mmCIF file of C-alpha atoms and ligand atoms in Angstrom:
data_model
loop_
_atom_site.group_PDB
_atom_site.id
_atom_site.type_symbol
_atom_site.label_atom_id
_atom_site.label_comp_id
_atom_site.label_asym_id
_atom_site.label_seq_id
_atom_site.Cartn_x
_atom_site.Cartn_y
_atom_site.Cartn_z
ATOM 1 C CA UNK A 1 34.668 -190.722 154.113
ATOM 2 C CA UNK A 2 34.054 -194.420 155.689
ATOM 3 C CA UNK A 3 36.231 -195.177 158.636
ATOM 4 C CA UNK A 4 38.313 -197.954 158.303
ATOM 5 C CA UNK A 5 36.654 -199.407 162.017
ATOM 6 C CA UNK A 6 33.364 -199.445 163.355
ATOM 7 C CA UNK A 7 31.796 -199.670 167.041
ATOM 8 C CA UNK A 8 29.280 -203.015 167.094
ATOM 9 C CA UNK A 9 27.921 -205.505 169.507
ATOM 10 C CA UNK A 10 29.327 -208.893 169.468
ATOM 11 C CA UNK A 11 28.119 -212.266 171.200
ATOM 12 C CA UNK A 12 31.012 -213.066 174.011
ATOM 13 C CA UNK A 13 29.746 -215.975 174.152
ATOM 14 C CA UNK A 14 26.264 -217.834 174.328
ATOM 15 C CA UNK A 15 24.712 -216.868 177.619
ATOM 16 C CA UNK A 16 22.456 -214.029 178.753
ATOM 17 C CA UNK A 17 21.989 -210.207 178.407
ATOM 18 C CA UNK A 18 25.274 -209.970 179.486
ATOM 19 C CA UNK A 19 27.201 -211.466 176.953
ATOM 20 C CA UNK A 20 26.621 -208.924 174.304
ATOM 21 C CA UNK A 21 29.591 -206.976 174.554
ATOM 22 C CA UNK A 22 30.780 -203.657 172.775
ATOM 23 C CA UNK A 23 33.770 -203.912 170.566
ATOM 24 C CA UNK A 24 35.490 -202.375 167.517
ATOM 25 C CA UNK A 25 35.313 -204.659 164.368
ATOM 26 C CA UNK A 26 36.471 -203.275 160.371
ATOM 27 C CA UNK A 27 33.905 -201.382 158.336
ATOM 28 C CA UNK A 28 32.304 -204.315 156.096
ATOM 29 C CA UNK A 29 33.048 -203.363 151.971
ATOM 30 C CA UNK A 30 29.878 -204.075 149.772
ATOM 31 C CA UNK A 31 30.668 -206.836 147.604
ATOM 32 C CA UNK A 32 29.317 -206.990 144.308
ATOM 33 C CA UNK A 33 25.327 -206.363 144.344
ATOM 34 C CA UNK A 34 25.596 -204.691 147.628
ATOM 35 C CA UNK A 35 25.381 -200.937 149.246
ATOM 36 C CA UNK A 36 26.978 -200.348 152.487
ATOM 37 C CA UNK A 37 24.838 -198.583 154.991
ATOM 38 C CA UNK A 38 25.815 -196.162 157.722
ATOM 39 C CA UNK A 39 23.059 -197.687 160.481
ATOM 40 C CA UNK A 40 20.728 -195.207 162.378
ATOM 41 C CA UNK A 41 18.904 -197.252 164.267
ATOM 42 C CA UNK A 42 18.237 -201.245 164.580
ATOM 43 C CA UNK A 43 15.486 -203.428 165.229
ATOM 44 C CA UNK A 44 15.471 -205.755 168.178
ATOM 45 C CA UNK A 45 13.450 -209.190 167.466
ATOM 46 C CA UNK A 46 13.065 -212.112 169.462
ATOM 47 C CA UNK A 47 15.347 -214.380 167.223
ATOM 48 C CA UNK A 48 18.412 -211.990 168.251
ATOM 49 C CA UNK A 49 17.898 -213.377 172.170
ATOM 50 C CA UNK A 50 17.600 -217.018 170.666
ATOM 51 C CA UNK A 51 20.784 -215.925 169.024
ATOM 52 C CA UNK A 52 22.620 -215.052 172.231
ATOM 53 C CA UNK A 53 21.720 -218.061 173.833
ATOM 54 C CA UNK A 54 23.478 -220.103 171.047
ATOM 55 C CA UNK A 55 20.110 -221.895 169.655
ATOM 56 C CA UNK A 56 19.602 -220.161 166.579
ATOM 57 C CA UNK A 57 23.075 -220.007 165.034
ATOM 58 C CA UNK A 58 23.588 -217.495 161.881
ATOM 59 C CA UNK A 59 23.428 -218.825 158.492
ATOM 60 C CA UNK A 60 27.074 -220.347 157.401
ATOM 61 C CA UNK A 61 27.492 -216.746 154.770
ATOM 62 C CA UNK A 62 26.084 -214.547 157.227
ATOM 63 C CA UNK A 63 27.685 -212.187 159.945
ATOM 64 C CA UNK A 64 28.023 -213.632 163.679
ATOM 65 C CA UNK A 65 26.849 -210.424 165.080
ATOM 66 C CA UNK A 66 23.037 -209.893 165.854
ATOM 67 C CA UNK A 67 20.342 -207.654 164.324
ATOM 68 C CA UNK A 68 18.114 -208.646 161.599
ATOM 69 C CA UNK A 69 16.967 -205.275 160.375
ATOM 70 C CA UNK A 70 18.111 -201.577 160.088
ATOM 71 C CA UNK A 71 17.719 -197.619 158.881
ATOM 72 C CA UNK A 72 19.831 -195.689 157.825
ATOM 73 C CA UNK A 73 21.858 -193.987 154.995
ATOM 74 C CA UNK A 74 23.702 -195.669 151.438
ATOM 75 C CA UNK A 75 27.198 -194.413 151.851
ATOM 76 C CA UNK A 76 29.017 -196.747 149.478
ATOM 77 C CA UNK A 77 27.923 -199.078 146.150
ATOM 78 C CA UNK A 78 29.090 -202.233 145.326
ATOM 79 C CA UNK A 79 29.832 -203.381 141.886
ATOM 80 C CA UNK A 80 26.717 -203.604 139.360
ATOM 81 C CA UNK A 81 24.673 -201.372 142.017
ATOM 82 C CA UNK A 82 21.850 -199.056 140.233
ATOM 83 C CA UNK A 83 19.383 -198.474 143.174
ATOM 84 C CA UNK A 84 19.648 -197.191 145.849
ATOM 85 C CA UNK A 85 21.365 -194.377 145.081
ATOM 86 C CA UNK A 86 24.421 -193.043 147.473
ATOM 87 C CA UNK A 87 22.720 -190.872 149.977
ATOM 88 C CA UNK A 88 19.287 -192.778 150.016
ATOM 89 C CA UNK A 89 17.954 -192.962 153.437
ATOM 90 C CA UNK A 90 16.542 -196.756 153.480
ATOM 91 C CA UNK A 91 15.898 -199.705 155.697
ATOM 92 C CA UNK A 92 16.594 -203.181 155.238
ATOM 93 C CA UNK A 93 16.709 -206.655 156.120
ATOM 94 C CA UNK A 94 20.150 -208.089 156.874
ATOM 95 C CA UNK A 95 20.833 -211.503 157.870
ATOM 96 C CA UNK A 96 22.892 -210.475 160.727
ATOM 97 C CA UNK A 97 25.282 -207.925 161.836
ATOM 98 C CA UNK A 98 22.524 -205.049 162.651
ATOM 99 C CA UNK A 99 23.941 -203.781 165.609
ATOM 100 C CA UNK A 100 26.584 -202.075 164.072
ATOM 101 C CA UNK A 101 27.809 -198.609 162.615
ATOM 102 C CA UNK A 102 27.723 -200.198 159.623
ATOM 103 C CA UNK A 103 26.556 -203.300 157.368
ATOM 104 C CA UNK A 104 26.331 -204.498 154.211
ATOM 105 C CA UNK A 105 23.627 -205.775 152.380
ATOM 106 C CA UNK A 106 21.911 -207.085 149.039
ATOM 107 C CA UNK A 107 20.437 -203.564 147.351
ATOM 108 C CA UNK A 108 17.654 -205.922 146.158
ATOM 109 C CA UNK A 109 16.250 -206.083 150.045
ATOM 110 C CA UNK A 110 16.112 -201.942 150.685
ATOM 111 C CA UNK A 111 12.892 -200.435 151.033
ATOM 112 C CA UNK A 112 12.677 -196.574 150.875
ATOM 113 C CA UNK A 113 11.505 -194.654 154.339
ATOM 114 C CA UNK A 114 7.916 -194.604 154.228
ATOM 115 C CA UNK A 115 6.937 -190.635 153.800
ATOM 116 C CA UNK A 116 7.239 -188.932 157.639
ATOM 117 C CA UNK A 117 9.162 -191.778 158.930
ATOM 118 C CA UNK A 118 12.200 -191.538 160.913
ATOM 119 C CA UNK A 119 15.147 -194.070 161.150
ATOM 120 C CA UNK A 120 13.951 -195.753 164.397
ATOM 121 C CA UNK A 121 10.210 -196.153 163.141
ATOM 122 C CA UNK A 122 12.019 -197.165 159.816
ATOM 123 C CA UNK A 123 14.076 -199.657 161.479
ATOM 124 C CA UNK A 124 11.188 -201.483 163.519
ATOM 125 C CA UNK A 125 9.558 -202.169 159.732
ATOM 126 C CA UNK A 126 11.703 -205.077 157.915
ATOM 127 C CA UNK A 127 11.785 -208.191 160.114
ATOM 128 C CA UNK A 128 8.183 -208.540 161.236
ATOM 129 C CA UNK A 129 7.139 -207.874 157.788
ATOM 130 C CA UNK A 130 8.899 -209.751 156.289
ATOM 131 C CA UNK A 131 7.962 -212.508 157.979
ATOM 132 C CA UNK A 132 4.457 -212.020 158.387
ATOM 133 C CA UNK A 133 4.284 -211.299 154.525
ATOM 134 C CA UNK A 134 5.683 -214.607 153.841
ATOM 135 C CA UNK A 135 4.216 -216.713 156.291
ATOM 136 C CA UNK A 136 0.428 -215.427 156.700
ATOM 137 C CA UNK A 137 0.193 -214.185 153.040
ATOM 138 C CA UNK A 138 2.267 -216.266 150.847
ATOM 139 C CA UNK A 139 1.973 -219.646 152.987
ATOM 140 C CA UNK A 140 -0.761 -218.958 155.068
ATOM 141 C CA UNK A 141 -2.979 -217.325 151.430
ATOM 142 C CA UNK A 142 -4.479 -215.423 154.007
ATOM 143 C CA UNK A 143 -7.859 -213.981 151.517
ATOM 144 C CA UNK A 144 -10.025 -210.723 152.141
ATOM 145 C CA UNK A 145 -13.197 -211.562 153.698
ATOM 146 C CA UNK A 146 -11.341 -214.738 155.380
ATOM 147 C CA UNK A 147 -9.989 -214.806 159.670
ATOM 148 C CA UNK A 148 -6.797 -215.081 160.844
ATOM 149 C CA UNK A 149 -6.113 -215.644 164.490
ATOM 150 C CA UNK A 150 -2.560 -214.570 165.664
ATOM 151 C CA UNK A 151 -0.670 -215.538 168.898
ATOM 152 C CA UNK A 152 1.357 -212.949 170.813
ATOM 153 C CA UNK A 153 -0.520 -210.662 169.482
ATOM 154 C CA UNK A 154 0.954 -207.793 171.414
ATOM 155 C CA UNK A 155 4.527 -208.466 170.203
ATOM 156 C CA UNK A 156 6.884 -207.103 167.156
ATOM 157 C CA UNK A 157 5.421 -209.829 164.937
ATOM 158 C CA UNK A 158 1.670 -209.769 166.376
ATOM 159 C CA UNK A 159 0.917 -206.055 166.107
ATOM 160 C CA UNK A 160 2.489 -206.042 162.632
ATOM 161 C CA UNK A 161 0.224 -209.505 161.558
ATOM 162 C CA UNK A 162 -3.055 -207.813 163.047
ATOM 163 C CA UNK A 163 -2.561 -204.540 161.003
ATOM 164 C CA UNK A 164 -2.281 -205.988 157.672
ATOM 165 C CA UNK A 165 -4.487 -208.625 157.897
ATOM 166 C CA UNK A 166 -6.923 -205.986 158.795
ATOM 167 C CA UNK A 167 -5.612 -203.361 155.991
ATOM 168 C CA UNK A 168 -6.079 -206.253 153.859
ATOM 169 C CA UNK A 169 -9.854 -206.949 154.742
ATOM 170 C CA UNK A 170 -9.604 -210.179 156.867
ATOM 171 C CA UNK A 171 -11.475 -210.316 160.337
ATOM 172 C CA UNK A 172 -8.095 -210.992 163.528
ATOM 173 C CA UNK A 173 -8.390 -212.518 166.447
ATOM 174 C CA UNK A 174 -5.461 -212.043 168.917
ATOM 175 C CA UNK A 175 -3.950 -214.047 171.659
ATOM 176 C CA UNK A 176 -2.069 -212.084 174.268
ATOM 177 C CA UNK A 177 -1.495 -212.193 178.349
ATOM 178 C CA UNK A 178 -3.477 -209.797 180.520
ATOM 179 C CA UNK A 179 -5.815 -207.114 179.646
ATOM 180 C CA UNK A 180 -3.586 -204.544 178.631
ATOM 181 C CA UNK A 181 -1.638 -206.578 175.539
ATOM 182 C CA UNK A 182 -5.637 -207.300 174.928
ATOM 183 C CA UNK A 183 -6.620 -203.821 174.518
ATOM 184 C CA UNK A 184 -3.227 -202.813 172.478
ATOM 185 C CA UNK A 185 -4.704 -205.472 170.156
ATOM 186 C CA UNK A 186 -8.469 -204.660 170.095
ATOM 187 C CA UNK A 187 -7.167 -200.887 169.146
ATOM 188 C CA UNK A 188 -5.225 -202.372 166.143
ATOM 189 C CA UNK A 189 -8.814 -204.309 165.241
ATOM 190 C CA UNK A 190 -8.449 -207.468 166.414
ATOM 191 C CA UNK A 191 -10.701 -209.673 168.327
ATOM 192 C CA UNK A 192 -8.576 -209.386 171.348
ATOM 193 C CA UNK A 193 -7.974 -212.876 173.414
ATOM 194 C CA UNK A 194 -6.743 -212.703 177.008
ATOM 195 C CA UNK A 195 -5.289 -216.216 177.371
ATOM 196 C CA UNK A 196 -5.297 -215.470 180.965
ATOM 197 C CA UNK A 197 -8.715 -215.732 181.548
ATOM 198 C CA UNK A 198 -10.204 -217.215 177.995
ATOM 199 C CA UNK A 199 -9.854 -220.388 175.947
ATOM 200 C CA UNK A 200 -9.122 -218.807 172.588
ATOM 201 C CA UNK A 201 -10.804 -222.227 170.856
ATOM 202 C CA UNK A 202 -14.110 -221.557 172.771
ATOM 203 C CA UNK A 203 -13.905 -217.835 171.785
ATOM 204 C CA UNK A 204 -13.053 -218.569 168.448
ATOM 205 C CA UNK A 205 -16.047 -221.142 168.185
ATOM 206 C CA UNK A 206 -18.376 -219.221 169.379
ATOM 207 C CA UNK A 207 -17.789 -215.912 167.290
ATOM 208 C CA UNK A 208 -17.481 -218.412 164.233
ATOM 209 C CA UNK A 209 -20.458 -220.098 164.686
ATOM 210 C CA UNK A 210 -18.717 -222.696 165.282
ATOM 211 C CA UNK A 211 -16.487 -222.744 161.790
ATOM 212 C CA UNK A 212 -12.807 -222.051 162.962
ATOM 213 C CA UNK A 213 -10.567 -219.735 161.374
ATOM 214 C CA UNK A 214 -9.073 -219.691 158.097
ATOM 215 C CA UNK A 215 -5.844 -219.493 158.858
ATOM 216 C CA UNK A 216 -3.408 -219.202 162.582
ATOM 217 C CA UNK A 217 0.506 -217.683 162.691
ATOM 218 C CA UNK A 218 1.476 -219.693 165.937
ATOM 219 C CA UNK A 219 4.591 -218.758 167.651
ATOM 220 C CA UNK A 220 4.065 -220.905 170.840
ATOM 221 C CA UNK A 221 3.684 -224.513 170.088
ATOM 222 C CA UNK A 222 3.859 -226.971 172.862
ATOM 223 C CA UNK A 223 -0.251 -227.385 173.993
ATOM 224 C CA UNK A 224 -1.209 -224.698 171.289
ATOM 225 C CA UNK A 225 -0.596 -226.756 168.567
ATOM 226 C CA UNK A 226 -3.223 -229.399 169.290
ATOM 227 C CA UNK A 227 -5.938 -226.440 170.296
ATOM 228 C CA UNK A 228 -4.790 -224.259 166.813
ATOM 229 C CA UNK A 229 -5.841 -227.393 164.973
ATOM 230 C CA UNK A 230 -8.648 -228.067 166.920
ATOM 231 C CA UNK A 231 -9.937 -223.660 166.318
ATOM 232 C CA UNK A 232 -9.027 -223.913 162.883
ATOM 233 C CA UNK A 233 -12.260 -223.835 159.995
ATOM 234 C CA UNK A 234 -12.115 -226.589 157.505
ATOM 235 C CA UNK A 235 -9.255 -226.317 154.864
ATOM 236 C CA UNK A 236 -7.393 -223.775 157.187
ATOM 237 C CA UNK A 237 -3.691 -223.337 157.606
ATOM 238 C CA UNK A 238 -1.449 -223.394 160.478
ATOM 239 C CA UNK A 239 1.740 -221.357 159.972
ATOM 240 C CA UNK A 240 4.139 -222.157 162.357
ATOM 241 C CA UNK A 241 6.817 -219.382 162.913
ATOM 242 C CA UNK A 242 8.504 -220.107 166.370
ATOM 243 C CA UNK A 243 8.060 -222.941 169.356
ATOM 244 C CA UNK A 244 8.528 -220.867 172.549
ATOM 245 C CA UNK A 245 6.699 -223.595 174.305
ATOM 246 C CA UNK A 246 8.109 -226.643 172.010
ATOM 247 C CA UNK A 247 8.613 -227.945 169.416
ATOM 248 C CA UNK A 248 8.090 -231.891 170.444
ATOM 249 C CA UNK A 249 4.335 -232.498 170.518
ATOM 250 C CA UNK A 250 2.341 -235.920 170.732
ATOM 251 C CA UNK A 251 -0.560 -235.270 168.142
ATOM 252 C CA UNK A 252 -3.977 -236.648 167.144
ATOM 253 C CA UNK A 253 -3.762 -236.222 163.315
ATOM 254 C CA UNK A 254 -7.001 -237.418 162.297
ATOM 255 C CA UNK A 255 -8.452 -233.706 162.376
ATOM 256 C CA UNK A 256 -6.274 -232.734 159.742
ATOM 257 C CA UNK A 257 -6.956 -235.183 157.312
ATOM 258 C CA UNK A 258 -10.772 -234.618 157.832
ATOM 259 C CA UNK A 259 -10.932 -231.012 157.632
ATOM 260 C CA UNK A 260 -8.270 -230.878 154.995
ATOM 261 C CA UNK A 261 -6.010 -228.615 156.828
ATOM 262 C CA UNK A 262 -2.424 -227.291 155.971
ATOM 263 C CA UNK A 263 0.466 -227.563 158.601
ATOM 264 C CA UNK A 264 3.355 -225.099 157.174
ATOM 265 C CA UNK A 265 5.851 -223.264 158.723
ATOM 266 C CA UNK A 266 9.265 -221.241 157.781
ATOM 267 C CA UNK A 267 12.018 -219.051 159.262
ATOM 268 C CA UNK A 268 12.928 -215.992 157.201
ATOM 269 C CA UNK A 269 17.002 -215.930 157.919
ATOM 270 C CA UNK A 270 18.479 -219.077 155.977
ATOM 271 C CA UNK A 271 15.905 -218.411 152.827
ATOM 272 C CA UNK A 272 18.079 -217.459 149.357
ATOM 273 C CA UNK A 273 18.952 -213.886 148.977
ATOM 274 C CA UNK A 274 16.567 -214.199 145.467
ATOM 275 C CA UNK A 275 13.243 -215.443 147.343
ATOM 276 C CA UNK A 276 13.689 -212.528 149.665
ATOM 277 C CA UNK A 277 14.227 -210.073 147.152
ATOM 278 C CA UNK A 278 11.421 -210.948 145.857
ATOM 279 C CA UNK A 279 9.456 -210.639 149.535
ATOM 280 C CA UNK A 280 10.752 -207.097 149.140
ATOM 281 C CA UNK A 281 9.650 -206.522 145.746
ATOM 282 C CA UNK A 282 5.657 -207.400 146.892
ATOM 283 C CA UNK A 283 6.086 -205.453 149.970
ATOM 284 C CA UNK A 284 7.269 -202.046 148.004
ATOM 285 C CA UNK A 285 4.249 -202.862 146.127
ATOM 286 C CA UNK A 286 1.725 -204.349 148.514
ATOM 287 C CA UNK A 287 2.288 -203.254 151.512
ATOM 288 C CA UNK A 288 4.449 -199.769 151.640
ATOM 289 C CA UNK A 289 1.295 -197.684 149.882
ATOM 290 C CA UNK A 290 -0.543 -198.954 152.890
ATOM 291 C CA UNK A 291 2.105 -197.827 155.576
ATOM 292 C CA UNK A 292 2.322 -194.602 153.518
ATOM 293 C CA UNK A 293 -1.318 -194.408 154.148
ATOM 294 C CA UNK A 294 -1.218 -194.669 157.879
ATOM 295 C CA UNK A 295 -2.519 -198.086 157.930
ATOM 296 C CA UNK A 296 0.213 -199.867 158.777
ATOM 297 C CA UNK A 297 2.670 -198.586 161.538
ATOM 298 C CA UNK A 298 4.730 -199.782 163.443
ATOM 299 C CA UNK A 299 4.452 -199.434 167.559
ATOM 300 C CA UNK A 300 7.808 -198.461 169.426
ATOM 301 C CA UNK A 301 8.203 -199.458 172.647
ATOM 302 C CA UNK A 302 11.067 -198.109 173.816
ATOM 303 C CA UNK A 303 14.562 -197.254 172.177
ATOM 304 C CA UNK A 304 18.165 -197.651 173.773
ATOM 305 C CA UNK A 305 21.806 -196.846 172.326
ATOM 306 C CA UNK A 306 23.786 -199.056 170.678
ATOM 307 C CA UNK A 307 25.890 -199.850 173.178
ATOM 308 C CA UNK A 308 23.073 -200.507 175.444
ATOM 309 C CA UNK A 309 21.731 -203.423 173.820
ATOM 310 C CA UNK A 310 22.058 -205.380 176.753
ATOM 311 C CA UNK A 311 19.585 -203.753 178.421
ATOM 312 C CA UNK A 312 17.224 -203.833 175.571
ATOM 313 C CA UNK A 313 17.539 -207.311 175.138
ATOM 314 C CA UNK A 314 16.353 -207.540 179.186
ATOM 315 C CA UNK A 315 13.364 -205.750 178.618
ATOM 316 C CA UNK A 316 12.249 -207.987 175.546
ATOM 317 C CA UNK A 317 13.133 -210.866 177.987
ATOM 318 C CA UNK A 318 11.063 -209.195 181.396
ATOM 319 C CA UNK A 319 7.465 -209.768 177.959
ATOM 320 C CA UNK A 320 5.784 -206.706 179.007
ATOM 321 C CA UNK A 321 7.060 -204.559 175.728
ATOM 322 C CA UNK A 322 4.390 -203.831 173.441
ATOM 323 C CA UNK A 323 5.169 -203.824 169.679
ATOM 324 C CA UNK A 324 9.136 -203.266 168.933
ATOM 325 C CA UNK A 325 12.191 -202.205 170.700
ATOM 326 C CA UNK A 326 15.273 -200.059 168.921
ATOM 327 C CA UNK A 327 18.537 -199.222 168.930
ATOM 328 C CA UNK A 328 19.638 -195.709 168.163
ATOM 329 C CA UNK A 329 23.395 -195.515 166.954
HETATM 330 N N1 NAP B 401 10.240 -217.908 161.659
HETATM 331 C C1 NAP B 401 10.665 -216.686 161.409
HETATM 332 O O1 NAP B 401 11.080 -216.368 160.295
HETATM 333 C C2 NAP B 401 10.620 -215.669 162.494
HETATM 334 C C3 NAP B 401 11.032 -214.346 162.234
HETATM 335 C C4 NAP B 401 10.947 -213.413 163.264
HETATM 336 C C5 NAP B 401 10.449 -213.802 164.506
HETATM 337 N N2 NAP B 401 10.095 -215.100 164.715
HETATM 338 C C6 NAP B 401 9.569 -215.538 166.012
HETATM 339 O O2 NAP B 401 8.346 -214.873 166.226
HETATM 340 C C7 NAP B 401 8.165 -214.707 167.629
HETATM 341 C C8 NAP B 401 7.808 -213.265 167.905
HETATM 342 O O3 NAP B 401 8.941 -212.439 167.693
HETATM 343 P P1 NAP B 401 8.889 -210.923 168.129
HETATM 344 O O4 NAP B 401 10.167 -210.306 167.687
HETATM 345 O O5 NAP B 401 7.595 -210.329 167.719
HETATM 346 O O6 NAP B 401 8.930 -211.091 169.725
HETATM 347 P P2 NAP B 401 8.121 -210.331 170.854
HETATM 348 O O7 NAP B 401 7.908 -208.896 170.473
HETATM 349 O O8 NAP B 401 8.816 -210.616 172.125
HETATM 350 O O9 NAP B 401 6.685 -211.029 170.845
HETATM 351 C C9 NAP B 401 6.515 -212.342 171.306
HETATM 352 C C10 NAP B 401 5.236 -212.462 172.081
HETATM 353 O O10 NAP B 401 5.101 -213.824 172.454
HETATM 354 C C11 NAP B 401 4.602 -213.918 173.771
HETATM 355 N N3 NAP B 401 5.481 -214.829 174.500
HETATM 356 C C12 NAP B 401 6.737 -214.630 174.920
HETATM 357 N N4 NAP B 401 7.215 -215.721 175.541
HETATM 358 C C13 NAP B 401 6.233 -216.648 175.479
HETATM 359 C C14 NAP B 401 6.116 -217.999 175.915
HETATM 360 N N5 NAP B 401 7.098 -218.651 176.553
HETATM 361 N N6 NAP B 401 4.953 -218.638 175.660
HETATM 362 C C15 NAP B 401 3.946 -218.021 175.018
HETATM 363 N N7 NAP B 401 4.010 -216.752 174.583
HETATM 364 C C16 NAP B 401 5.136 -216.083 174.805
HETATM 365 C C17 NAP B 401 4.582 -212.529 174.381
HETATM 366 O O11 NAP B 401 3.244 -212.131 174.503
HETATM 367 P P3 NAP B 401 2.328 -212.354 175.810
HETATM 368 O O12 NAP B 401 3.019 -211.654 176.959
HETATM 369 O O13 NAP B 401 1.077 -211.730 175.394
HETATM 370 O O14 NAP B 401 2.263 -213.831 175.993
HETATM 371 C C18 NAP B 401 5.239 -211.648 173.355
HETATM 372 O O15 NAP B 401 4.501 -210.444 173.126
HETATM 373 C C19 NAP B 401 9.444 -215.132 168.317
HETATM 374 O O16 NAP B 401 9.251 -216.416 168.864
HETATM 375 C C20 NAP B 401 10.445 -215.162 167.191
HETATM 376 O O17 NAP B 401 11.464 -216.096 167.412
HETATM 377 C C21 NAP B 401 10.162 -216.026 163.740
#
C-alpha cells in the first residue's frame, strides 16, 4: 500500500545549502501515461544547486522540488500504462521532484537497471546521459574516428561524455583542475588537460597537427568560448551546455564563418516530454548494451541520505567530487 504522505526536500527559499529543508508533502498519483515510483536513491547534478539559488526556475508543469533523476521501484500505473510493469526496478529522468519518497513520471522516460546495478549506481545514470546523448551526439553529430574535447571533465557530465565518446570510437580530450581530476580522466581514455598548468588550445593544436577538434561540450563560457572556437577543426561544433563563467561574451566572429563552424547549445529540463522519450528510446538502444557491457559506468563519489541533501549539495559546491553524488532514501 502507498502512503497517503511522503518525506521530501523542499527549497525554503532561494539561498544556500541551507535552505533545502525536510518536510512532509502528499504522495504524487500518476496521471494518465505515468507510473509512480517508490525512489531508492537520487542523483545530485549541478542544475539542482542553480535551482536552490533561484536561477534556474522549474519548468511552469513541473514539480518545485529538486532532483532530476532517480531509481527505484513501479508501485502504481497510471491510465493507458503497458510498460513498466508494477514491481519493475527502473530509473528515470524526472523534471523535478527527485528528492522524494516518491515521484511520478512519464513511463516513456524509464530505463531498466542495467544487469548488476544497484539503485544508487542506477540513479547516477539518467541526467548526464541524457544530456550528453543529446547535446554531443544528436547536436554535436559527434562521428567514430572524429575528437571531442570536453570541459570539466572530471564532473557528473564529463566522466559520462568521455566514456561514450570513447565506447563510441572518437579520440577525448579533457579539461579539468589539478592533476588528480586529470588522471580520473586519462583512466576513462581521455587526453587529460590540466587547465592549471596547460593551455588546452596549444595542447589541442599540437596533438592535432594543428587541425582542432571536431566537436567541444563547453560548460564554462566566459574566456572559453573565444579559445573553444579558436581549438575547434574546421566545420566543428560547439555545444554549449552551461555558462559557469558567463554567459555575456564580446566575440570575434569571423572564425566561424571561415571555418564553417556550428555554435549550438540546449538544456534538457524544459524540452517536450515526446523529444525526450525519444532520447530514451536511442539510449535503451544505443547506449544501455554498452553500460551492460562494462563500458559505460558511472563513478560515485559519495552518497548521503535523503534528508542530508544539504550536505551533499556542499560537497558538489567545495568541486573536488569526482563523477556523481547520491542520495539514498
Ligand atoms: N544544459 C543541460 O541540459 C544540462 C544538464 C545537466 C547539467 N548541465 C550543466 O553541466 C554542468 C556540469 O554538471 P554536473 O552535474 O556534471 O556538475 P559537476 O559534477 O559539478 O561538474 C562540473 C565540473 O565543472 C568544473 N567547474 C565547476 N565550477 C566551475 C567554474 N566556475 N568554472 C569552470 N569550471 C568549473 C568542475 O571541474 P574542475 O574542478 O575540474 O574545474 C566540475 O567537475 C553544470 O554546469 C550543469 O549546470 C547542463
Amino acid at each position: 500500500m502507498t502512503p497517503a504522505t511522503m518525506t521530501c526536500i523542499e527549497i525554503a527559499r532561494p539561498g544556500g545549502p541551507e535552505v533545502l529543508t525536510p518536510a512532509t508533502r502528499p504522495v504524487p498519483r500518476p496521471g494518465r501515461g505515468e507510473v509512480l515510483i517508490k525512489v531508492a536513491a537520487a542523483g545530485i547534478n549541478r542544475p539542482d544547486l542553480l535551482q536552490r539559488q533561484g536561477v534556474y526556475p522549474p519548468p511552469p508543469d513541473a514539480s518545485d522540488l529538486p532532483g532530476l533523476e532517480v531509481a527505484g521501484t513501479v508501485v502504481a500505473l497510471g491510465e493507458g500504462v503497458a510498460a513498466p510493469t508494477l514491481g519493475a526496478e527502473i530509473c528515470a529522468l524526472v523534471a523535478g521532484g527527485g528528492y522524494a519518497e516518491y515521484v511520478a513520471v512519464d513511463a516513456r522516460l524509464c530505463l531498466p537497471l542495467p544487469r548488476g546495478y544497484d539503485f544508487v549506481r542506477a540513479a547516477a545514470l539518467p541526467e548526464t546521459l541524457f544530456t550528453v546523448w543529446h547535446n554531443v551526439v544528436e547536436r554535436g553529430r559527434l562521428a567514430a574516428g572524429e575528437s571531442l574535447l570536453v570541459h570539466g571533465g572530471a564532473g557528473g557530465i564529463g566522466t559520462t561524455a568521455i566514456q561514450l565518446a570513447v565506447a563510441r570510437g572518437a579520440r577525448v580530450f579533457a579539461t579539468a583542475g589539478g592533476p588528480d581530476k586529470a588522471k580520473v580522466c586519462a583512466g576513462l581514455g581521455a587526453h587529460a588537460i590540466d587547465y592549471r598548468a596547460e593551455d588546452f588550445v596549444a595542447v589541442i593544436k599540437e596533438a592535432t597537427g594543428g587541425r582542432g577538434v571536431d566537436v567541444i561540450l563547453d560548460m564554462v563560457g566566459g574566456p572559453y568560448v573565444a579559445r573553444n572556437i579558436k581549438a575547434l577543426a574546421v566545420e566543428g561544433r560547439l555545444v554549449s551546455i552551461a555558462f559557469l563563467q558567463g554567459s555575456a561574451v564580446e566575440l570575434n566572429l569571423m572564425p566561424v564563418m571561415l571555418k564553417r563552424l556550428t555554435l549550438t547549445g540546449s538544456t534538457l529540463r524544459p524540452q517536450a516530454t515526446d523529444r525526450k522519450a525519444a532520447m530514451a528510446a536511442a539510449l535503451a538502444a544505443e547506449v544501455w548494451p554498452l553500460i551492460d557491457q562494462g563500458r559505460i559506468a558511472p563513478l560515485v563519489h559519495a552518497t548521503f541520505p535523503l534528508v542530508e541533501a544539504e550536505a551533499a549539495h556542499r560537497l558538489m559546491e567545495a568541486n573536488t567530487h569526482v563523477g556523481k553524488i547520491v542520495l539514498t532514501v
